[in-house]
XYZ file of C-alpha atoms in Angstrom:
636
model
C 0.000 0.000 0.000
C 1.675 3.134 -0.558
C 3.145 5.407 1.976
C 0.600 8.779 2.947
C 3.083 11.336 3.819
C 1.717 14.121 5.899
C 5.045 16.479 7.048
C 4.402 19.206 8.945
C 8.043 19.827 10.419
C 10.329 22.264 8.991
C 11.524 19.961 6.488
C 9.624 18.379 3.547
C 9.950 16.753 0.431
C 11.925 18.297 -2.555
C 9.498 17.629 -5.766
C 11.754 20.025 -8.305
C 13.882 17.581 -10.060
C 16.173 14.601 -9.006
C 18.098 13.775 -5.957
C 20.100 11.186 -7.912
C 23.136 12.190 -9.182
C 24.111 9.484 -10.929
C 22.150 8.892 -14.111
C 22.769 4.900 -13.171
C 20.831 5.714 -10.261
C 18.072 6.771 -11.718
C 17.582 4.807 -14.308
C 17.429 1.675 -11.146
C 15.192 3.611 -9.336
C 12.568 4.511 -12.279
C 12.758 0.607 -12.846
C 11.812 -0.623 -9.581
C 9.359 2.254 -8.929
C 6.038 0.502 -10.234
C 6.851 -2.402 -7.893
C 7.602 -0.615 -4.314
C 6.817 2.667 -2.910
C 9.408 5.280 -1.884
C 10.068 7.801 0.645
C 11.874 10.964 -0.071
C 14.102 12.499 2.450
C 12.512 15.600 3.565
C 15.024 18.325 1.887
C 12.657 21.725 1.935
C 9.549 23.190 3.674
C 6.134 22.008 1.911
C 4.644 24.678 0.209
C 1.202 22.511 0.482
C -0.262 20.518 3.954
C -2.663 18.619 2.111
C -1.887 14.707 1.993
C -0.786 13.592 -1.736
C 0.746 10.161 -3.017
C 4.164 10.061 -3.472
C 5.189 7.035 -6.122
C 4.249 6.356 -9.347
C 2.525 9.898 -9.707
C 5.371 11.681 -9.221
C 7.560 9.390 -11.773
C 4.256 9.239 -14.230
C 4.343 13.360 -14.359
C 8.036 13.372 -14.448
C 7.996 10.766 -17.701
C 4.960 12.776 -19.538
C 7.459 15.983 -19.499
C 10.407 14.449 -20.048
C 9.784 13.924 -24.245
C 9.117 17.740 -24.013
C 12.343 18.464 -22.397
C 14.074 16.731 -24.829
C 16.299 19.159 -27.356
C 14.927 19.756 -30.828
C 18.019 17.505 -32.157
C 17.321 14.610 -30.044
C 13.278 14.589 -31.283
C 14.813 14.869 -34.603
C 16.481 11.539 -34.537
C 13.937 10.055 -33.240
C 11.196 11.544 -35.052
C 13.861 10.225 -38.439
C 13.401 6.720 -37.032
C 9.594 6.752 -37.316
C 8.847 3.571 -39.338
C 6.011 4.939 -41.946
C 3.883 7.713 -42.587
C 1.112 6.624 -39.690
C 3.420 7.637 -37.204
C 4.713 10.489 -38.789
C 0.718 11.714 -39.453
C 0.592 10.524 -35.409
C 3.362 12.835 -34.226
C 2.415 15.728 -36.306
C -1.138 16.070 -34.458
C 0.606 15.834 -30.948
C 1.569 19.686 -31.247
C 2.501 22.633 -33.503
C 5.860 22.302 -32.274
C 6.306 18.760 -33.543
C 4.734 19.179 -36.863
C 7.134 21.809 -37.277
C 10.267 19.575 -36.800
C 8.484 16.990 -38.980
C 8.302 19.389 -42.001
C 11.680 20.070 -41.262
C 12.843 16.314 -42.798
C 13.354 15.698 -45.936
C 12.016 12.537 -47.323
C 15.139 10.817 -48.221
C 16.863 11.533 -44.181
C 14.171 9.382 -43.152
C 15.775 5.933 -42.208
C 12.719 3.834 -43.066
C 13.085 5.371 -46.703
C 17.103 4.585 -46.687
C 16.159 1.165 -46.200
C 14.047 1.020 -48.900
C 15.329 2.382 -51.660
C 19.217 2.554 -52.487
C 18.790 6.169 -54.444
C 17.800 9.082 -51.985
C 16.037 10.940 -54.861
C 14.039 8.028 -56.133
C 10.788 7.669 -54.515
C 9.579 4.628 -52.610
C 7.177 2.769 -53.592
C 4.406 3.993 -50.909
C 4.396 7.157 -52.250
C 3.613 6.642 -56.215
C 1.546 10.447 -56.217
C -1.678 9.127 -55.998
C -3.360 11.516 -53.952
C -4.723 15.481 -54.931
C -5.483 17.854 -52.437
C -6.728 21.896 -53.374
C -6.085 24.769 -51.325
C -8.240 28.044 -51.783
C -9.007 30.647 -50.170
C -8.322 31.201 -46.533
C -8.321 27.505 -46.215
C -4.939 28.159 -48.349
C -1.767 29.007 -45.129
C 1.563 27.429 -44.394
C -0.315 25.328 -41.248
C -2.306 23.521 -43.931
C 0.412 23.005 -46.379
C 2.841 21.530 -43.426
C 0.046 19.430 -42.662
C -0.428 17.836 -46.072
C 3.151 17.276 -46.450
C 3.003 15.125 -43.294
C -0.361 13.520 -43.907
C -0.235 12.492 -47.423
C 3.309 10.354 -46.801
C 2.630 6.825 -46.595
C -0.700 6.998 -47.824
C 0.025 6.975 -51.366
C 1.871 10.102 -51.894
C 0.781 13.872 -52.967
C 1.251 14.050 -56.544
C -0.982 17.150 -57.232
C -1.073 19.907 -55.715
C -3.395 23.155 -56.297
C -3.374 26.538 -54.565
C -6.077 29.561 -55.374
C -6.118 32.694 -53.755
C -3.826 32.897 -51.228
C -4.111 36.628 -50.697
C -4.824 37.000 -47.268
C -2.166 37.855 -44.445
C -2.057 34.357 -43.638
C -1.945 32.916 -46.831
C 0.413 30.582 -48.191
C 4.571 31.859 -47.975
C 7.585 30.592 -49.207
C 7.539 28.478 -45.945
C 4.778 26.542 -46.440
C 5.640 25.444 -50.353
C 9.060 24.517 -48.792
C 7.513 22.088 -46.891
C 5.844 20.567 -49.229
C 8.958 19.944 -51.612
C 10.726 18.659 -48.232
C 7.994 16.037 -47.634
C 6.332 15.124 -51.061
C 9.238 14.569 -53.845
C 6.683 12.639 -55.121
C 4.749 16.065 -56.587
C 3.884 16.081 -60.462
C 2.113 18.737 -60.864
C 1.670 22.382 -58.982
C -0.979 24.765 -59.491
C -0.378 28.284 -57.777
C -2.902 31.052 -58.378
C -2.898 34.636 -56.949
C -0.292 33.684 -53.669
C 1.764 37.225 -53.700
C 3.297 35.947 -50.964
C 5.556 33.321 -52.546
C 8.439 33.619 -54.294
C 11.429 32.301 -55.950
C 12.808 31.299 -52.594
C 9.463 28.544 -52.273
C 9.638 27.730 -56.312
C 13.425 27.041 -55.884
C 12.604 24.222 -53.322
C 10.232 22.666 -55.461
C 12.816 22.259 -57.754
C 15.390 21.372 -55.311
C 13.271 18.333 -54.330
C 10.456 17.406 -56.463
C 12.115 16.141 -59.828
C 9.321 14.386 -60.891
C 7.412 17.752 -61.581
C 5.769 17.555 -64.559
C 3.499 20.068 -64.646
C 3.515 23.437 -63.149
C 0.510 26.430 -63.601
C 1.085 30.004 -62.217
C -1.085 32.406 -62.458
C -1.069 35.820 -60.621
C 2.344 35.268 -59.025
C 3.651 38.590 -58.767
C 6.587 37.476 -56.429
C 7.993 34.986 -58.926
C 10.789 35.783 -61.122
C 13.182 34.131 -63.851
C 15.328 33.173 -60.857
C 12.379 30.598 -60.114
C 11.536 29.264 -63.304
C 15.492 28.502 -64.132
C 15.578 26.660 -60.862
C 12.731 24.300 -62.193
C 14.452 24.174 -65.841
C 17.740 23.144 -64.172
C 16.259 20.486 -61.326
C 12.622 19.297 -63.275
C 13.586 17.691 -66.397
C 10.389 15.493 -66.995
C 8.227 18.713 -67.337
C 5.723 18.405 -69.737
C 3.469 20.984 -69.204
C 4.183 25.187 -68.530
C 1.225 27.424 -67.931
C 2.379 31.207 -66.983
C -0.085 34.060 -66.502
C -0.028 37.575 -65.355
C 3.595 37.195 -63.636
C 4.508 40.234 -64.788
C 8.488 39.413 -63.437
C 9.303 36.245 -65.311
C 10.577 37.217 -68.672
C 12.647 35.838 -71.875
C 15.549 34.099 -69.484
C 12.940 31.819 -67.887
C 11.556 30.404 -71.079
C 15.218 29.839 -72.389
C 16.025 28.174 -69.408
C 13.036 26.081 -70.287
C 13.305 25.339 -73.760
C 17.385 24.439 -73.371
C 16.804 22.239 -70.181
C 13.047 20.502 -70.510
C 13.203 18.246 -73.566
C 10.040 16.730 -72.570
C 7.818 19.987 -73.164
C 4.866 19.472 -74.598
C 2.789 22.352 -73.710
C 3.546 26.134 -73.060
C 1.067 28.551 -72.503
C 2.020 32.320 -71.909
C -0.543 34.564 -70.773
C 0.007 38.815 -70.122
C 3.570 38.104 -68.839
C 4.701 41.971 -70.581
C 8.699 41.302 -70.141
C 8.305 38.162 -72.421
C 9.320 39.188 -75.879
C 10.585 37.158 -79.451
C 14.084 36.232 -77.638
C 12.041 34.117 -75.259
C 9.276 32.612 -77.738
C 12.067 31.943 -80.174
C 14.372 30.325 -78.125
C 11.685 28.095 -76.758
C 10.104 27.306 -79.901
C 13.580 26.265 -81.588
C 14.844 24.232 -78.793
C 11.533 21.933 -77.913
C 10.645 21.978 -81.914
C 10.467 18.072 -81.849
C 7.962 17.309 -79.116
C 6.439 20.378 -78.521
C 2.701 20.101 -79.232
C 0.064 22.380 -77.708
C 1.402 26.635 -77.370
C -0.784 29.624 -76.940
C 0.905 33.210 -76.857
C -1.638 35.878 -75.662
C -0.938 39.469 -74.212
C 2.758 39.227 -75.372
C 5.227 41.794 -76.914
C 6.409 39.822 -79.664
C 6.683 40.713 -83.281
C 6.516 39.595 -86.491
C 9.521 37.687 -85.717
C 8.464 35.362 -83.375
C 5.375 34.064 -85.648
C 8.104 33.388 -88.506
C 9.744 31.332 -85.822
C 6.398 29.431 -85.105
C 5.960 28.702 -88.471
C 9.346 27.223 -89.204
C 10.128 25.355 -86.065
C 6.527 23.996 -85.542
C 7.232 21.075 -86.866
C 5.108 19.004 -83.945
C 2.704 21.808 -83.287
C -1.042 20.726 -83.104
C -2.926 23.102 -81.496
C -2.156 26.593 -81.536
C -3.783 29.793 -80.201
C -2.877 33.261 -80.981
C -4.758 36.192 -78.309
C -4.257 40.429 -78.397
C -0.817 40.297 -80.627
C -0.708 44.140 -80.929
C 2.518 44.317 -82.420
C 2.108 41.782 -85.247
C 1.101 42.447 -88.952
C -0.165 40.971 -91.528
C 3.211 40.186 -92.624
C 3.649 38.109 -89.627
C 0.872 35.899 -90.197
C 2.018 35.355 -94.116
C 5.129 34.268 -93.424
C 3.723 31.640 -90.926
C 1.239 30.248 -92.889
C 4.075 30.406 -95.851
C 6.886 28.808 -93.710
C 5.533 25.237 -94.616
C 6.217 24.133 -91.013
C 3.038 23.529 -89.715
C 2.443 20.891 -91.386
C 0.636 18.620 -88.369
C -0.992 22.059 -87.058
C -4.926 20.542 -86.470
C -6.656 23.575 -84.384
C -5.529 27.119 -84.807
C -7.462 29.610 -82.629
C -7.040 33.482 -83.468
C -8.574 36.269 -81.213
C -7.689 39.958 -81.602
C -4.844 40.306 -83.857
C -5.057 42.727 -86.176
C -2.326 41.390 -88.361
C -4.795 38.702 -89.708
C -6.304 39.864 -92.956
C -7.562 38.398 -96.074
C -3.877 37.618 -97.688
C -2.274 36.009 -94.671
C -5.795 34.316 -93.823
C -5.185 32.466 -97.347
C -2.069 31.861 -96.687
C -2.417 30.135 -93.472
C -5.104 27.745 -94.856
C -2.336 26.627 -97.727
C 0.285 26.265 -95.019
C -1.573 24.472 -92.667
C -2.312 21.443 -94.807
C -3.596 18.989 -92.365
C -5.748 22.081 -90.253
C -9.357 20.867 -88.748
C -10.682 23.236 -86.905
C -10.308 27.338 -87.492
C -11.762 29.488 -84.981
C -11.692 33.531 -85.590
C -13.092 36.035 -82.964
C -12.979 39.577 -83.207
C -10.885 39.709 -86.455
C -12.327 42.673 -87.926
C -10.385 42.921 -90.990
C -11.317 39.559 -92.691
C -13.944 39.587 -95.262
C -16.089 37.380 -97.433
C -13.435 36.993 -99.934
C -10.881 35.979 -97.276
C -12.716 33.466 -95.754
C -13.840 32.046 -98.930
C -10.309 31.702 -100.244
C -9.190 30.432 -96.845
C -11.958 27.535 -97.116
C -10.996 26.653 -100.506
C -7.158 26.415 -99.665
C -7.664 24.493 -96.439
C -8.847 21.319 -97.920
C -9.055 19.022 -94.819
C -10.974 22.028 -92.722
C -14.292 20.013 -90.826
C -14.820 22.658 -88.038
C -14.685 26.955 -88.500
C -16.446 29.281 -85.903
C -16.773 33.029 -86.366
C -17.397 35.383 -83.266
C -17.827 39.227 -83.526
C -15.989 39.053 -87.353
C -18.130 41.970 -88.219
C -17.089 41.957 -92.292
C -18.767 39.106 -93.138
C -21.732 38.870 -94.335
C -24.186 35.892 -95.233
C -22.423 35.423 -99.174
C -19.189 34.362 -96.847
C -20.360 31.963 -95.104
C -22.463 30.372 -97.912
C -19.762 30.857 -99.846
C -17.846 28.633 -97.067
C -20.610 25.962 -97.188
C -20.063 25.754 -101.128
C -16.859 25.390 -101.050
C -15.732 22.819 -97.941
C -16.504 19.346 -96.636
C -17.392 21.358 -93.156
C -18.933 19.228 -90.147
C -19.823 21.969 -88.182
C -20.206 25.964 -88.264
C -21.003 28.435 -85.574
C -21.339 31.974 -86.341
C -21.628 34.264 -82.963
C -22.306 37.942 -83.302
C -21.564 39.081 -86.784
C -23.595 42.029 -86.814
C -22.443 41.750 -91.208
C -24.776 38.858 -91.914
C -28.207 40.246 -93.021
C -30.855 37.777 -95.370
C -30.081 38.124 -98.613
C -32.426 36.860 -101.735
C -30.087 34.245 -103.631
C -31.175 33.311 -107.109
C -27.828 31.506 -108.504
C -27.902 28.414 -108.172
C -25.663 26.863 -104.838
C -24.144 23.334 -104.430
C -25.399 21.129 -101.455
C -22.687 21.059 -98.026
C -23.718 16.814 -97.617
C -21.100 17.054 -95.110
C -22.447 19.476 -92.384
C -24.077 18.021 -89.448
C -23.635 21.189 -87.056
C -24.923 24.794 -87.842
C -25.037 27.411 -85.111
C -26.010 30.727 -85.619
C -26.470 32.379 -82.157
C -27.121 36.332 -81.357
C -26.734 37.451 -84.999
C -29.933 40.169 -85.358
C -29.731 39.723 -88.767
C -30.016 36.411 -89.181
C -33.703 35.307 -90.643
C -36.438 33.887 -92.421
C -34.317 34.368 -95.935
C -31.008 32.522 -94.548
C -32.870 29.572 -93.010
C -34.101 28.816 -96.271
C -30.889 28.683 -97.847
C -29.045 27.164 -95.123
C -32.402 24.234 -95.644
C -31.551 24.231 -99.166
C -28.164 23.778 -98.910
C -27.501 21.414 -95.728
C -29.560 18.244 -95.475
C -27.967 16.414 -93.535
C -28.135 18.595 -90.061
C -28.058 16.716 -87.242
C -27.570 19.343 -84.790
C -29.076 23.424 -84.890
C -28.862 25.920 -82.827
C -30.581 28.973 -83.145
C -30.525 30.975 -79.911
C -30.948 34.337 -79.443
C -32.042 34.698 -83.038
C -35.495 37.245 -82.409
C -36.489 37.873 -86.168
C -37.041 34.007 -87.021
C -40.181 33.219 -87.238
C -42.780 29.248 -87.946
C -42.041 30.529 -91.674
C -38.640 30.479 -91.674
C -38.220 27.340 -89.980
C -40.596 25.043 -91.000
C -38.715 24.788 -94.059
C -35.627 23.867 -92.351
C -37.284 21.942 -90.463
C -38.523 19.590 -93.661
C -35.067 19.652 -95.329
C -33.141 17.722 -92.576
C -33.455 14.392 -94.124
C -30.647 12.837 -91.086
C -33.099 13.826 -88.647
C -32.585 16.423 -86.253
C -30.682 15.234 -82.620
C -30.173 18.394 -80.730
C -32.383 21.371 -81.335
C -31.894 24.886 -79.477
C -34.272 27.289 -79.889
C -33.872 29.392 -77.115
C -34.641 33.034 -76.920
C -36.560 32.841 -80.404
C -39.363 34.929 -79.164
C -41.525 34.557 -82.507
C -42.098 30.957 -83.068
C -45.243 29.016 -82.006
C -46.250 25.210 -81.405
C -46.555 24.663 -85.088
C -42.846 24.543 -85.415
C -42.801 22.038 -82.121
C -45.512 20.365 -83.759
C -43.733 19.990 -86.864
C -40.216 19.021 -85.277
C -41.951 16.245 -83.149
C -43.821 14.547 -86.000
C -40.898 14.803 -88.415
C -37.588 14.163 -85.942
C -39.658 12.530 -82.699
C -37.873 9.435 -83.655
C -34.025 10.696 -82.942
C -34.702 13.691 -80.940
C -32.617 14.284 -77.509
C -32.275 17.732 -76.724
C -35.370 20.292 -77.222
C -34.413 24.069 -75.499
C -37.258 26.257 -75.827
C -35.930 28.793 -73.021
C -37.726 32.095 -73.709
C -40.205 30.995 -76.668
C -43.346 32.333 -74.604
C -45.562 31.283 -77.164
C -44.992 27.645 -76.594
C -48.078 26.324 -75.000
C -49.440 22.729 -73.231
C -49.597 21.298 -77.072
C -46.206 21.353 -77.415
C -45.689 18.996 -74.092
C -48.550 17.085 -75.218
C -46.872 16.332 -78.759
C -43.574 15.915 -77.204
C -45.291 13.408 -75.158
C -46.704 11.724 -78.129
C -43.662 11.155 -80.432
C -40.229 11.841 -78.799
C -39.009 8.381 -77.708
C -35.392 9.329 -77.329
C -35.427 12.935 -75.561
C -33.822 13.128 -72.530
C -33.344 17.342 -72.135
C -36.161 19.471 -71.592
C -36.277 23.067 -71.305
C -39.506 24.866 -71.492
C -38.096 27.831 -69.131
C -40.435 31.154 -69.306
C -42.882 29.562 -71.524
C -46.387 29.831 -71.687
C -47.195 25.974 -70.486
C -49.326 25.184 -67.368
C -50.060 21.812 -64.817
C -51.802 20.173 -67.697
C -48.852 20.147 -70.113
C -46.441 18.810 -67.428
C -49.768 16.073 -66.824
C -49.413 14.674 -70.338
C -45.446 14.375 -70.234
C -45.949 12.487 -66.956
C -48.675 10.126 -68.421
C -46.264 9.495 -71.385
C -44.705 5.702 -70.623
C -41.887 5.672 -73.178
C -40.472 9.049 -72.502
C -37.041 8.433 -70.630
C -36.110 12.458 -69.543
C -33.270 12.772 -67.188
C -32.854 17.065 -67.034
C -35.924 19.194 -67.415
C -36.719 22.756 -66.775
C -39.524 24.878 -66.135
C -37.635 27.749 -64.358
C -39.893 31.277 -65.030
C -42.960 29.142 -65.263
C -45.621 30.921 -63.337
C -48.180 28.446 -64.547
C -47.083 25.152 -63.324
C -48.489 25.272 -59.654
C -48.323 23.165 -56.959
C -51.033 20.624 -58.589
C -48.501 19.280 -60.707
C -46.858 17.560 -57.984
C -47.728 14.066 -58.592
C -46.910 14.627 -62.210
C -43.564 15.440 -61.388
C -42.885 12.773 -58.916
C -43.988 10.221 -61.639
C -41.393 12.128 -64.309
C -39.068 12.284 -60.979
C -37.972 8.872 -61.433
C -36.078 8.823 -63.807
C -34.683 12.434 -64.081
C -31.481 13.671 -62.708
C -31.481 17.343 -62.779
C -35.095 19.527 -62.454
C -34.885 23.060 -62.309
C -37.990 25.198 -60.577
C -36.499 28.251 -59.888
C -38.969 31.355 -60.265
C -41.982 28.920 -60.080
C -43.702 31.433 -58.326
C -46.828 28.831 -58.070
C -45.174 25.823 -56.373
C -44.414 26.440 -52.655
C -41.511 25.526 -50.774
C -43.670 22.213 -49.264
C -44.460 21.375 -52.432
C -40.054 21.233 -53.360
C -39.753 19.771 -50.004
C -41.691 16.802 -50.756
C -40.259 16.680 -53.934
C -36.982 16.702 -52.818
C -37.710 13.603 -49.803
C -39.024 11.705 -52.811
C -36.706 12.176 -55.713
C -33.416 11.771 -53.951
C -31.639 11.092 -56.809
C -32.335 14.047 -58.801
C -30.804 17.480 -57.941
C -33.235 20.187 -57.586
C -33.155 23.673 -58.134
C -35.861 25.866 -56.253
């Protein structure tokens, strides 16, 4: 039993530390203390009268501190010994302190990984960069970061990595990405968007220790420099992919460093960096020219220069975009399309250049042999006779979409049709197109199974019939936002389409009526999937009611702001071989709460339904909805 000391003398019991000299001592003592009890020699005056145990308490408290007393070199060697990333994950919740020293070791000092693996920059094979975590917002500091880098060992290693606006004062620093390159070498790709706060000092450790980096993004960085990016070129060789925006202090040594030391590029994408100029583009293009596939420039100061390089060295180049080249002429353009070297160039995107023109248009399309897909927004000095030598010379074009090219007019683009094997068109804005009456006579476009002409006011009656005449095999129309159509126009359309029609959008065609629904039903029920009628507020209950009758294979809805009521969304309900899995009837102030068995019979097989601005269906009415059709996602 053990000894109830109760000193009231002069003397008492010193608790402050040891007695025992002799580390021997101690050790004996601490090992027979569980088994017998043990009376100090009184040494000082009690500062307490009230009875406690002396025994195993005392050498309990006196073990629970002593891991704390320990220097932070000692913990270090120990913490180094840990067997696997459990423990680790273990030790790193005990205290701030702790996780601290853990971020601290690098993955290779850890002896578990030494026994493992004979190379200290090889990764083991527990941490393959499996796992993906995203930081943003204020969810995004250096706590969280040190915490990953802990967490994610052992449990199949971080291998991507995504921070997003970081601003705060306790966003993300240099310290926290250093811990992450200390504790996940197994990182492939890193994604850092609008984090001021880190710099070259937190890139360079990336580098330092994460060589299997393949792809980095940075966006916003104000803090990072060339110093950074040469870091990565001279420690990241496997990097495939380069995305750079708005750093406005990374310039033309970065990308050399890149292009010299990453064979493996594949992708580059340079965004508003201002300092980034044709030494830079050139020396990146010339030096990955064999691999290099994917490259958009936009916001840059290069000249005419750099698209000459582009068009020589391209030589692997499939997909290339071109944004707000202010300093590039037409000249520029010609000599890329004329360099012969984009030979495997499939997609070519052009926005805001003014250097783009009818001449170096043409040329492109006969330099660009094996080109698919041509999109052109806001190119406002290309015309009708451009584009129509541009289709002719591009003989293997399938895809070409116009936005805001405010020169051509409705002969261009038939003129397009007439003269290509086009799949699919999309016109957007191009305030040029008006109807036009055209008597010659026009060759059929068999080949186009896509047409969309959205937001162009003078689109109308007069072009749908020639678009009818010439493309019978549409599949797919859409003709949103187009307010001067009218049943007239598109009926006619309408019976052309000998494919039958799969997706049809109609929305925001304010004119039409349910004879064109009527129509469309009876002659394309039988491979219809998508109907949009969003804004047509002449659409009634008969369209739902025909739609119920003959569409077997529709499985998108959207009568939003229409004019249909409870009994139209009745007879879609009552309808046993419709299959709908997204439909919409947001702005509908005439379907009421009466249509909610309707709509739990439609509910089971729908995914999405969208009420919002039902203003007759109350909140009890979504409620039960929602406890019933638990697999669909509402919107109230």
């Amino acid at each position: 039993m053990p000894a109830l000391v109760n000193y009231g003398g002069d003397d008492d019991f010193y608790s402050g530390g040891s007695f025992y000299t002799n580390s021997t001592d101690l050790g004996r003592l601490c090992s027979i203390s569980s088994q017998v009890d043990v009376y100090y020699p009184p040494r000082k005056r009690a500062r307490i009268t009230a009875p406690f145990v002396v025994g195993e308490t005392l050498f309990e408290q006196s073990k629970q501190a002593s891991i704390d007393v320990l220097p932070d070199e000692c913990l270090f060697e120990i913490f180094k010994r840990l067997p696997g990333g459990r423990e680790r994950s273990s030790c790193a919740c005990v205290s701030r302190h702790w996780l601290m020293l853990l971020i601290s070791i690098r993955k290779g000092e850890y002896e578990s990984s030494k026994a493992v693996k004979e190379n200290t920059d090889s990764v083991s094979d527990e941490d393959d960069g499996y796992l993906t975590r995203c930081l943003e917002g204020k969810k995004a500091t250096d706590m969280r970061l040190a915490a990953v880098a802990v967490g994610t060992s052992g449990h199949g290693g971080l291998g991507k990595l995504s921070i997003r606006g970081s601003s705060s004062s306790s966003g993300v620093t240099n310290f926290g990405l250093s811990a992450i390159a200390r504790g996940c070498p197994s990182l492939k790709a890193l994604s850092l968007w609008n984090v001021p706060r880190v710099g070259d000092e937190g890139l360079s450790e990336i580098a330092k220790e994460c060589h299997l980096l393949e792809k980095l993004d940075l966006c916003q960085c104000p803090s990072f420099s060339n110093k950074g990016l040469i870091a990565i070129a001279e420690n990241c060789p496997n990097l495939t992919s380069l995305s750079i925006e708005s750093c406005p202090k990374i310039g033309n040594e970065g990308l050399q460093a890149i292009g010299k030391l990453c064979p493996k590029l594949q992708s580059v994408s340079i965004k508003d960096c201002l300092l980034v100029g044709d030494h830079g583009v050139s020396s990146l293009l010339s030096s990955t020219s064999s691999v290099l596939s994917k490259v958009k420039f936009q916001g840059l100061n290069i000249t005419d220069f750099s698209l000459a390089v582009i068009g020589h060295y391209g030589k692997s180049v499939t997909n290339l975009m071109l944004s707000g080249l202010e300093n590039v002429s037409e000249k520029g353009f010609w000599v890329m399309g004329n360099a012969q070297g984009l030979q495997k160039l499939v997609s070519l995107t052009i926005t805001s250049c003014r250097g783009v023109t009818d001449v170096s248009l043409e040329a492109m399309g006969k330099g660009c042999a094996n080109l698919r897909q041509m999109c052109l927004r806001w190119c406002c000095f290309i015309s009708d006779d451009g584009l129509v030598a541009f289709a002719k010379s591009a003989g293997s074009l399938e895809s070409l979409q116009l936005e805001e090219c405010n020169r051509i007019t409705q002969s261009g683009t038939i003129g397009v049709l007439s003269n290509c094997s086009l799949k699919s068109l999309t016109v957007v804005k191009c305030m040029g197109i008006k109807d036009i009456s055209l008597e010659v006579p026009l060759s059929c476009c068999n080949s186009l199974k896509s047409l969309s002409v959205r937001n162009c006011p003078g689109f109308g009656t007069a072009g749908l019939a020639v678009v009818g005449r010439l493309c019978p095999q549409l599949q797919h129309v859409d003709l949103s936002g187009l307010c001067g159509i009218t049943d007239a126009g598109l009926l006619p359309l309408l019976e052309s389409c000998e494919a039958g029609l799969v997706k049809v959008n109609l929305s925001g065609c304010l004119n039409i009526t349910d004879k064109v629904v009527l129509a469309l039903t009876r002659l394309h029920g039988g491979t219809l999937e998508l109907l949009n009628l969003d804004g047509c507020r002449r659409i009634t209950d008969a369209s739902l009611m025909a739609i119920a009758e003959s569409c077997v294979f529709l499985s998108d809805l959207d009568v939003s702001r229409s004019a249909v009521t409870d009994s139209g969304v009745a007879a879609l309900s009552r309808a046993e071989q419709l299959n709908l899995q997204v439909l919409s009837f947001s702005g509908c102030s005439r379907v009421s709460n009466k249509s909610l068995p309707s709509l739990k019979k439609l509910g089971k097989t729908l995914l999405g339904l969208n009420l919002q601005h039902c203003n007759s269906i109350s909140s009890r009415t979504v409620e039960l909805l929602v406890e019933t059709l638990w697999k669909c996602d509402i919107l109230f």
